[in-house]
Short mmCIF file of N, CA and C in Angstrom, two decimals:
data_model
loop_
_atom_site.label_atom_id
_atom_site.label_comp_id
_atom_site.label_asym_id
_atom_site.label_seq_id
_atom_site.Cartn_x
_atom_site.Cartn_y
_atom_site.Cartn_z
N UNK L 1 -17.63 -31.89 -25.32
CA UNK L 1 -18.34 -31.07 -26.28
C UNK L 1 -19.84 -31.31 -26.19
N UNK L 2 -20.24 -32.48 -25.77
CA UNK L 2 -21.66 -32.73 -25.59
C UNK L 2 -22.16 -31.86 -24.46
N UNK L 3 -23.26 -31.17 -24.72
CA UNK L 3 -23.86 -30.31 -23.69
C UNK L 3 -25.33 -30.60 -23.57
N UNK L 4 -25.79 -30.54 -22.35
CA UNK L 4 -27.21 -30.65 -22.08
C UNK L 4 -27.62 -29.36 -21.40
N UNK L 5 -28.64 -28.72 -21.93
CA UNK L 5 -29.08 -27.46 -21.40
C UNK L 5 -30.57 -27.53 -21.07
N UNK L 6 -30.88 -27.34 -19.78
CA UNK L 6 -32.29 -27.37 -19.35
C UNK L 6 -32.89 -25.97 -19.40
N UNK L 7 -34.19 -25.94 -19.51
CA UNK L 7 -34.92 -24.68 -19.39
C UNK L 7 -36.27 -25.01 -18.78
N UNK L 8 -36.92 -23.98 -18.32
CA UNK L 8 -38.20 -24.15 -17.63
C UNK L 8 -37.97 -24.06 -16.11
N UNK L 9 -38.95 -24.50 -15.39
CA UNK L 9 -38.85 -24.45 -13.93
C UNK L 9 -39.23 -23.07 -13.42
N UNK L 10 -38.69 -22.74 -12.29
CA UNK L 10 -39.01 -21.45 -11.66
C UNK L 10 -39.96 -21.66 -10.49
N UNK L 11 -40.70 -20.60 -10.16
CA UNK L 11 -41.63 -20.64 -9.03
C UNK L 11 -43.02 -20.98 -9.51
N UNK L 12 -43.60 -22.01 -8.89
CA UNK L 12 -44.92 -22.47 -9.23
C UNK L 12 -45.73 -22.63 -7.97
N UNK L 13 -47.00 -22.33 -8.04
CA UNK L 13 -47.88 -22.56 -6.86
C UNK L 13 -48.23 -24.03 -6.77
N UNK L 14 -48.42 -24.46 -5.55
CA UNK L 14 -48.85 -25.85 -5.36
C UNK L 14 -50.13 -26.08 -6.13
N UNK L 15 -50.17 -27.23 -6.79
CA UNK L 15 -51.32 -27.54 -7.62
C UNK L 15 -51.16 -27.10 -9.06
N UNK L 16 -50.14 -26.31 -9.32
CA UNK L 16 -49.90 -25.79 -10.65
C UNK L 16 -49.08 -26.73 -11.50
N UNK L 17 -48.74 -26.27 -12.66
CA UNK L 17 -48.00 -27.04 -13.64
C UNK L 17 -46.77 -26.30 -14.12
N UNK L 18 -45.82 -27.08 -14.59
CA UNK L 18 -44.62 -26.51 -15.19
C UNK L 18 -44.05 -27.52 -16.16
N UNK L 19 -43.33 -27.04 -17.13
CA UNK L 19 -42.74 -27.91 -18.13
C UNK L 19 -41.24 -27.62 -18.22
N UNK L 20 -40.46 -28.69 -18.08
CA UNK L 20 -39.04 -28.58 -18.26
C UNK L 20 -38.63 -29.11 -19.62
N UNK L 21 -37.62 -28.49 -20.19
CA UNK L 21 -37.10 -28.91 -21.47
C UNK L 21 -35.59 -29.10 -21.36
N UNK L 22 -35.05 -29.95 -22.20
CA UNK L 22 -33.62 -30.17 -22.21
C UNK L 22 -33.20 -30.50 -23.63
N UNK L 23 -32.18 -29.80 -24.09
CA UNK L 23 -31.68 -30.07 -25.44
C UNK L 23 -30.25 -30.57 -25.36
N UNK L 24 -29.93 -31.54 -26.15
CA UNK L 24 -28.59 -32.14 -26.23
C UNK L 24 -27.92 -31.63 -27.48
N UNK L 25 -26.70 -31.15 -27.36
CA UNK L 25 -26.00 -30.64 -28.53
C UNK L 25 -24.52 -30.96 -28.43
N UNK L 26 -23.78 -30.74 -29.54
CA UNK L 26 -22.33 -30.91 -29.50
C UNK L 26 -21.87 -32.19 -30.17
N UNK L 27 -21.62 -32.12 -31.45
CA UNK L 27 -21.11 -33.29 -32.17
C UNK L 27 -22.22 -34.18 -32.71
N UNK L 28 -21.80 -35.38 -33.10
CA UNK L 28 -22.75 -36.37 -33.60
C UNK L 28 -22.84 -37.49 -32.58
N UNK L 29 -24.05 -37.86 -32.27
CA UNK L 29 -24.24 -38.85 -31.21
C UNK L 29 -25.54 -39.63 -31.46
N UNK L 30 -25.63 -40.70 -30.77
CA UNK L 30 -26.82 -41.56 -30.78
C UNK L 30 -27.30 -41.67 -29.33
N UNK L 31 -28.45 -41.10 -29.07
CA UNK L 31 -28.95 -41.03 -27.69
C UNK L 31 -29.73 -42.30 -27.36
N UNK L 32 -29.38 -42.91 -26.28
CA UNK L 32 -30.12 -44.06 -25.79
C UNK L 32 -31.24 -43.57 -24.88
N UNK L 33 -31.15 -43.84 -23.62
CA UNK L 33 -32.18 -43.39 -22.70
C UNK L 33 -31.92 -41.95 -22.28
N UNK L 34 -32.99 -41.27 -21.95
CA UNK L 34 -32.90 -39.92 -21.39
C UNK L 34 -33.73 -39.90 -20.11
N UNK L 35 -33.42 -38.96 -19.27
CA UNK L 35 -34.16 -38.93 -17.99
C UNK L 35 -34.05 -37.62 -17.27
N UNK L 36 -34.89 -37.55 -16.26
CA UNK L 36 -34.85 -36.39 -15.36
C UNK L 36 -34.61 -36.89 -13.95
N UNK L 37 -33.75 -36.20 -13.26
CA UNK L 37 -33.42 -36.48 -11.86
C UNK L 37 -33.68 -35.17 -11.11
N UNK L 38 -33.77 -35.30 -9.79
CA UNK L 38 -33.92 -34.11 -8.97
C UNK L 38 -33.17 -34.27 -7.66
N UNK L 39 -32.80 -33.14 -7.11
CA UNK L 39 -32.11 -33.12 -5.83
C UNK L 39 -32.62 -31.98 -4.99
N UNK L 40 -33.21 -32.31 -3.86
CA UNK L 40 -33.67 -31.30 -2.92
C UNK L 40 -32.56 -31.04 -1.90
N UNK L 41 -32.59 -29.90 -1.25
CA UNK L 41 -31.54 -29.57 -0.27
C UNK L 41 -31.45 -30.66 0.79
N UNK L 42 -30.24 -31.10 1.06
CA UNK L 42 -30.01 -32.10 2.08
C UNK L 42 -30.37 -33.52 1.71
N UNK L 43 -30.76 -33.72 0.48
CA UNK L 43 -31.19 -35.05 0.03
C UNK L 43 -30.33 -35.50 -1.13
N UNK L 44 -30.33 -36.80 -1.36
CA UNK L 44 -29.58 -37.35 -2.49
C UNK L 44 -30.38 -37.11 -3.79
N UNK L 45 -29.62 -37.12 -4.85
CA UNK L 45 -30.25 -36.98 -6.16
C UNK L 45 -31.08 -38.24 -6.43
N UNK L 46 -32.31 -38.04 -6.92
CA UNK L 46 -33.16 -39.18 -7.15
C UNK L 46 -33.68 -39.16 -8.57
N UNK L 47 -33.92 -40.34 -9.09
CA UNK L 47 -34.50 -40.49 -10.42
C UNK L 47 -35.96 -40.11 -10.39
N UNK L 48 -36.35 -39.31 -11.36
CA UNK L 48 -37.76 -38.91 -11.46
C UNK L 48 -38.46 -39.70 -12.58
N UNK L 49 -37.86 -39.69 -13.75
CA UNK L 49 -38.47 -40.35 -14.90
C UNK L 49 -37.44 -40.63 -15.95
N UNK L 50 -37.65 -41.71 -16.71
CA UNK L 50 -36.79 -42.05 -17.83
C UNK L 50 -37.62 -42.36 -19.05
N UNK L 51 -36.96 -42.25 -20.20
CA UNK L 51 -37.61 -42.61 -21.45
C UNK L 51 -36.54 -43.20 -22.37
N UNK L 52 -36.87 -44.32 -22.98
CA UNK L 52 -35.92 -44.97 -23.87
C UNK L 52 -36.03 -44.37 -25.27
N UNK L 53 -35.13 -44.75 -26.14
CA UNK L 53 -35.18 -44.24 -27.51
C UNK L 53 -36.46 -44.68 -28.20
N UNK L 54 -37.03 -45.76 -27.73
CA UNK L 54 -38.29 -46.25 -28.33
C UNK L 54 -39.54 -45.68 -27.70
N UNK L 55 -39.35 -44.90 -26.63
CA UNK L 55 -40.48 -44.23 -26.02
C UNK L 55 -41.02 -44.89 -24.77
N UNK L 56 -40.39 -45.96 -24.30
CA UNK L 56 -40.85 -46.57 -23.05
C UNK L 56 -40.45 -45.68 -21.88
N UNK L 57 -41.38 -45.56 -20.93
CA UNK L 57 -41.15 -44.65 -19.81
C UNK L 57 -41.23 -45.35 -18.48
N UNK L 58 -40.53 -44.80 -17.51
CA UNK L 58 -40.62 -45.21 -16.11
C UNK L 58 -40.70 -43.97 -15.26
N UNK L 59 -41.33 -44.12 -14.10
CA UNK L 59 -41.47 -42.98 -13.18
C UNK L 59 -41.25 -43.46 -11.76
N UNK L 60 -40.72 -42.58 -10.94
CA UNK L 60 -40.68 -42.89 -9.53
C UNK L 60 -42.10 -42.79 -8.99
N UNK L 61 -42.41 -43.57 -7.98
CA UNK L 61 -43.81 -43.68 -7.52
C UNK L 61 -44.42 -42.35 -7.14
N UNK L 62 -43.64 -41.47 -6.59
CA UNK L 62 -44.23 -40.22 -6.06
C UNK L 62 -44.72 -39.27 -7.16
N UNK L 63 -44.34 -39.51 -8.41
CA UNK L 63 -44.76 -38.62 -9.49
C UNK L 63 -45.72 -39.31 -10.46
N UNK L 64 -45.93 -40.56 -10.30
CA UNK L 64 -46.80 -41.29 -11.23
C UNK L 64 -48.18 -40.65 -11.27
N UNK L 65 -48.67 -40.45 -12.48
CA UNK L 65 -49.98 -39.85 -12.65
C UNK L 65 -49.95 -38.32 -12.66
N UNK L 66 -48.84 -37.76 -12.31
CA UNK L 66 -48.74 -36.28 -12.26
C UNK L 66 -47.72 -35.75 -13.26
N UNK L 67 -46.65 -36.48 -13.47
CA UNK L 67 -45.57 -36.05 -14.37
C UNK L 67 -45.61 -36.92 -15.63
N UNK L 68 -45.17 -36.32 -16.72
CA UNK L 68 -45.07 -37.06 -17.99
C UNK L 68 -43.77 -36.68 -18.66
N UNK L 69 -42.99 -37.68 -19.00
CA UNK L 69 -41.73 -37.47 -19.73
C UNK L 69 -41.99 -37.78 -21.21
N UNK L 70 -41.37 -37.01 -22.06
CA UNK L 70 -41.47 -37.24 -23.51
C UNK L 70 -40.18 -36.78 -24.16
N UNK L 71 -39.99 -37.15 -25.40
CA UNK L 71 -38.79 -36.75 -26.10
C UNK L 71 -39.10 -36.55 -27.56
N UNK L 72 -38.25 -35.72 -28.16
CA UNK L 72 -38.32 -35.48 -29.60
C UNK L 72 -36.96 -35.86 -30.15
N UNK L 73 -36.88 -37.03 -30.73
CA UNK L 73 -35.57 -37.56 -31.19
C UNK L 73 -34.99 -36.70 -32.28
N UNK L 74 -35.83 -36.13 -33.12
CA UNK L 74 -35.30 -35.30 -34.23
C UNK L 74 -34.66 -34.04 -33.71
N UNK L 75 -35.10 -33.56 -32.56
CA UNK L 75 -34.57 -32.32 -32.00
C UNK L 75 -33.59 -32.58 -30.86
N UNK L 76 -33.38 -33.86 -30.55
CA UNK L 76 -32.50 -34.21 -29.41
C UNK L 76 -32.96 -33.54 -28.12
N UNK L 77 -34.25 -33.61 -27.91
CA UNK L 77 -34.82 -32.96 -26.73
C UNK L 77 -35.62 -33.93 -25.87
N UNK L 78 -35.67 -33.63 -24.60
CA UNK L 78 -36.48 -34.38 -23.67
C UNK L 78 -37.26 -33.35 -22.83
N UNK L 79 -38.48 -33.72 -22.47
CA UNK L 79 -39.34 -32.81 -21.73
C UNK L 79 -39.87 -33.51 -20.48
N UNK L 80 -40.23 -32.69 -19.50
CA UNK L 80 -40.92 -33.22 -18.33
C UNK L 80 -42.06 -32.28 -18.05
N UNK L 81 -43.27 -32.76 -18.26
CA UNK L 81 -44.49 -32.06 -17.95
C UNK L 81 -44.85 -32.40 -16.50
N UNK L 82 -44.91 -31.39 -15.66
CA UNK L 82 -45.19 -31.62 -14.24
C UNK L 82 -46.52 -30.94 -13.93
N UNK L 83 -47.47 -31.74 -13.46
CA UNK L 83 -48.80 -31.26 -13.10
C UNK L 83 -49.05 -31.54 -11.61
N UNK L 84 -50.03 -30.86 -11.09
CA UNK L 84 -50.41 -31.05 -9.67
C UNK L 84 -49.19 -30.99 -8.78
N UNK L 85 -48.38 -29.99 -8.96
CA UNK L 85 -47.12 -29.90 -8.21
C UNK L 85 -47.37 -29.74 -6.74
N UNK L 86 -46.50 -30.38 -5.96
CA UNK L 86 -46.58 -30.34 -4.49
C UNK L 86 -45.31 -29.69 -3.97
N UNK L 87 -45.37 -29.16 -2.76
CA UNK L 87 -44.15 -28.56 -2.17
C UNK L 87 -42.97 -29.53 -2.15
N UNK L 88 -43.26 -30.80 -1.97
CA UNK L 88 -42.17 -31.81 -1.92
C UNK L 88 -41.53 -32.09 -3.29
N UNK L 89 -42.12 -31.52 -4.36
CA UNK L 89 -41.50 -31.64 -5.67
C UNK L 89 -40.41 -30.60 -5.87
N UNK L 90 -40.32 -29.65 -5.00
CA UNK L 90 -39.30 -28.57 -5.13
C UNK L 90 -37.92 -29.18 -5.06
N UNK L 91 -37.11 -28.81 -6.01
CA UNK L 91 -35.75 -29.37 -6.11
C UNK L 91 -35.07 -28.75 -7.30
N UNK L 92 -33.76 -29.06 -7.44
CA UNK L 92 -33.08 -28.77 -8.68
C UNK L 92 -33.26 -30.01 -9.57
N UNK L 93 -33.74 -29.80 -10.76
CA UNK L 93 -34.01 -30.87 -11.70
C UNK L 93 -32.89 -30.93 -12.75
N UNK L 94 -32.39 -32.15 -12.93
CA UNK L 94 -31.28 -32.37 -13.85
C UNK L 94 -31.69 -33.27 -15.01
N UNK L 95 -31.29 -32.91 -16.18
CA UNK L 95 -31.51 -33.71 -17.36
C UNK L 95 -30.32 -34.65 -17.52
N UNK L 96 -30.61 -35.85 -17.94
CA UNK L 96 -29.59 -36.85 -18.17
C UNK L 96 -29.78 -37.51 -19.52
N UNK L 97 -28.71 -37.78 -20.21
CA UNK L 97 -28.78 -38.51 -21.48
C UNK L 97 -27.64 -39.52 -21.53
N UNK L 98 -27.97 -40.74 -21.86
CA UNK L 98 -26.98 -41.76 -22.11
C UNK L 98 -26.79 -41.87 -23.62
N UNK L 99 -25.58 -41.61 -24.08
CA UNK L 99 -25.41 -41.54 -25.52
C UNK L 99 -24.04 -42.07 -25.93
N UNK L 100 -23.96 -42.42 -27.21
CA UNK L 100 -22.70 -42.84 -27.84
C UNK L 100 -22.32 -41.77 -28.86
N UNK L 101 -21.08 -41.33 -28.80
CA UNK L 101 -20.61 -40.29 -29.70
C UNK L 101 -19.95 -40.90 -30.94
N UNK L 102 -20.08 -40.19 -32.03
CA UNK L 102 -19.31 -40.53 -33.23
C UNK L 102 -17.93 -39.90 -33.05
N UNK L 103 -16.90 -40.72 -32.88
CA UNK L 103 -15.55 -40.22 -32.59
C UNK L 103 -14.78 -39.90 -33.86
N UNK L 104 -14.98 -40.70 -34.88
CA UNK L 104 -14.32 -40.54 -36.17
C UNK L 104 -15.16 -41.27 -37.21
N UNK L 105 -14.73 -41.24 -38.45
CA UNK L 105 -15.54 -41.91 -39.49
C UNK L 105 -15.75 -43.36 -39.10
N UNK L 106 -17.01 -43.72 -38.97
CA UNK L 106 -17.45 -45.09 -38.65
C UNK L 106 -16.91 -45.57 -37.33
N UNK L 107 -16.56 -44.66 -36.45
CA UNK L 107 -16.05 -45.05 -35.13
C UNK L 107 -16.88 -44.40 -34.05
N UNK L 108 -17.53 -45.24 -33.27
CA UNK L 108 -18.43 -44.77 -32.22
C UNK L 108 -17.89 -45.22 -30.87
N UNK L 109 -18.33 -44.50 -29.84
CA UNK L 109 -18.10 -44.98 -28.49
C UNK L 109 -18.57 -46.44 -28.42
N UNK L 110 -17.79 -47.27 -27.72
CA UNK L 110 -18.20 -48.67 -27.60
C UNK L 110 -19.43 -48.82 -26.72
N UNK L 111 -19.49 -48.01 -25.68
CA UNK L 111 -20.62 -48.03 -24.79
C UNK L 111 -21.14 -46.64 -24.57
N UNK L 112 -22.39 -46.54 -24.17
CA UNK L 112 -22.96 -45.22 -23.89
C UNK L 112 -22.40 -44.62 -22.61
N UNK L 113 -22.33 -43.35 -22.61
CA UNK L 113 -21.88 -42.61 -21.39
C UNK L 113 -22.99 -41.65 -20.97
N UNK L 114 -23.00 -41.37 -19.69
CA UNK L 114 -24.01 -40.46 -19.13
C UNK L 114 -23.50 -39.02 -19.16
N UNK L 115 -24.37 -38.16 -19.62
CA UNK L 115 -24.09 -36.74 -19.61
C UNK L 115 -25.21 -36.01 -18.85
N UNK L 116 -24.86 -34.90 -18.23
CA UNK L 116 -25.78 -34.20 -17.35
C UNK L 116 -25.90 -32.72 -17.72
N UNK L 117 -27.08 -32.17 -17.48
CA UNK L 117 -27.24 -30.76 -17.58
C UNK L 117 -26.82 -30.08 -16.31
N UNK L 118 -26.90 -28.78 -16.30
CA UNK L 118 -26.44 -28.00 -15.17
C UNK L 118 -27.52 -27.90 -14.07
N UNK L 119 -28.72 -28.25 -14.40
CA UNK L 119 -29.82 -28.23 -13.44
C UNK L 119 -30.66 -26.97 -13.54
N UNK L 120 -31.92 -27.12 -13.23
CA UNK L 120 -32.83 -25.99 -13.22
C UNK L 120 -33.71 -26.07 -11.95
N UNK L 121 -33.86 -24.96 -11.27
CA UNK L 121 -34.57 -24.94 -10.00
C UNK L 121 -36.08 -24.92 -10.20
N UNK L 122 -36.75 -25.78 -9.47
CA UNK L 122 -38.19 -25.76 -9.42
C UNK L 122 -38.58 -25.48 -7.98
N UNK L 123 -39.30 -24.43 -7.75
CA UNK L 123 -39.76 -24.04 -6.42
C UNK L 123 -41.27 -24.08 -6.42
N UNK L 124 -41.83 -24.73 -5.41
CA UNK L 124 -43.28 -24.86 -5.30
C UNK L 124 -43.74 -24.20 -4.05
N UNK L 125 -44.55 -23.19 -4.19
CA UNK L 125 -45.07 -22.46 -3.02
C UNK L 125 -46.39 -23.07 -2.58
N UNK L 126 -46.53 -23.14 -1.27
CA UNK L 126 -47.76 -23.78 -0.71
C UNK L 126 -48.79 -22.71 -0.39
#
């Protein structure tokens, strides 16, 4: 029932900017870390950025200084602001959330589980 839905992306010129959004819905849950991953054709999915519930962030080296991850805990949303886009940033971007669900009254998942969005395409033209 938990769903992650991404939006944003599309075609962007090199050097341009784009903002991805992701909303988590479906039931009652407590979100731990959230993140963005990407997968280019013929390549493995790679971590782009993460953000903890407290707001601590990490980035893969190739996007440091260009991308910024943020979240709105009240809205169960995570964002990825992408600036100075390069052709090598082109990929399908996936939202990830590690969360614990409320299963029944006062009963939560013992450990967090990872949930994924369906992905959104980012194309960067040179």
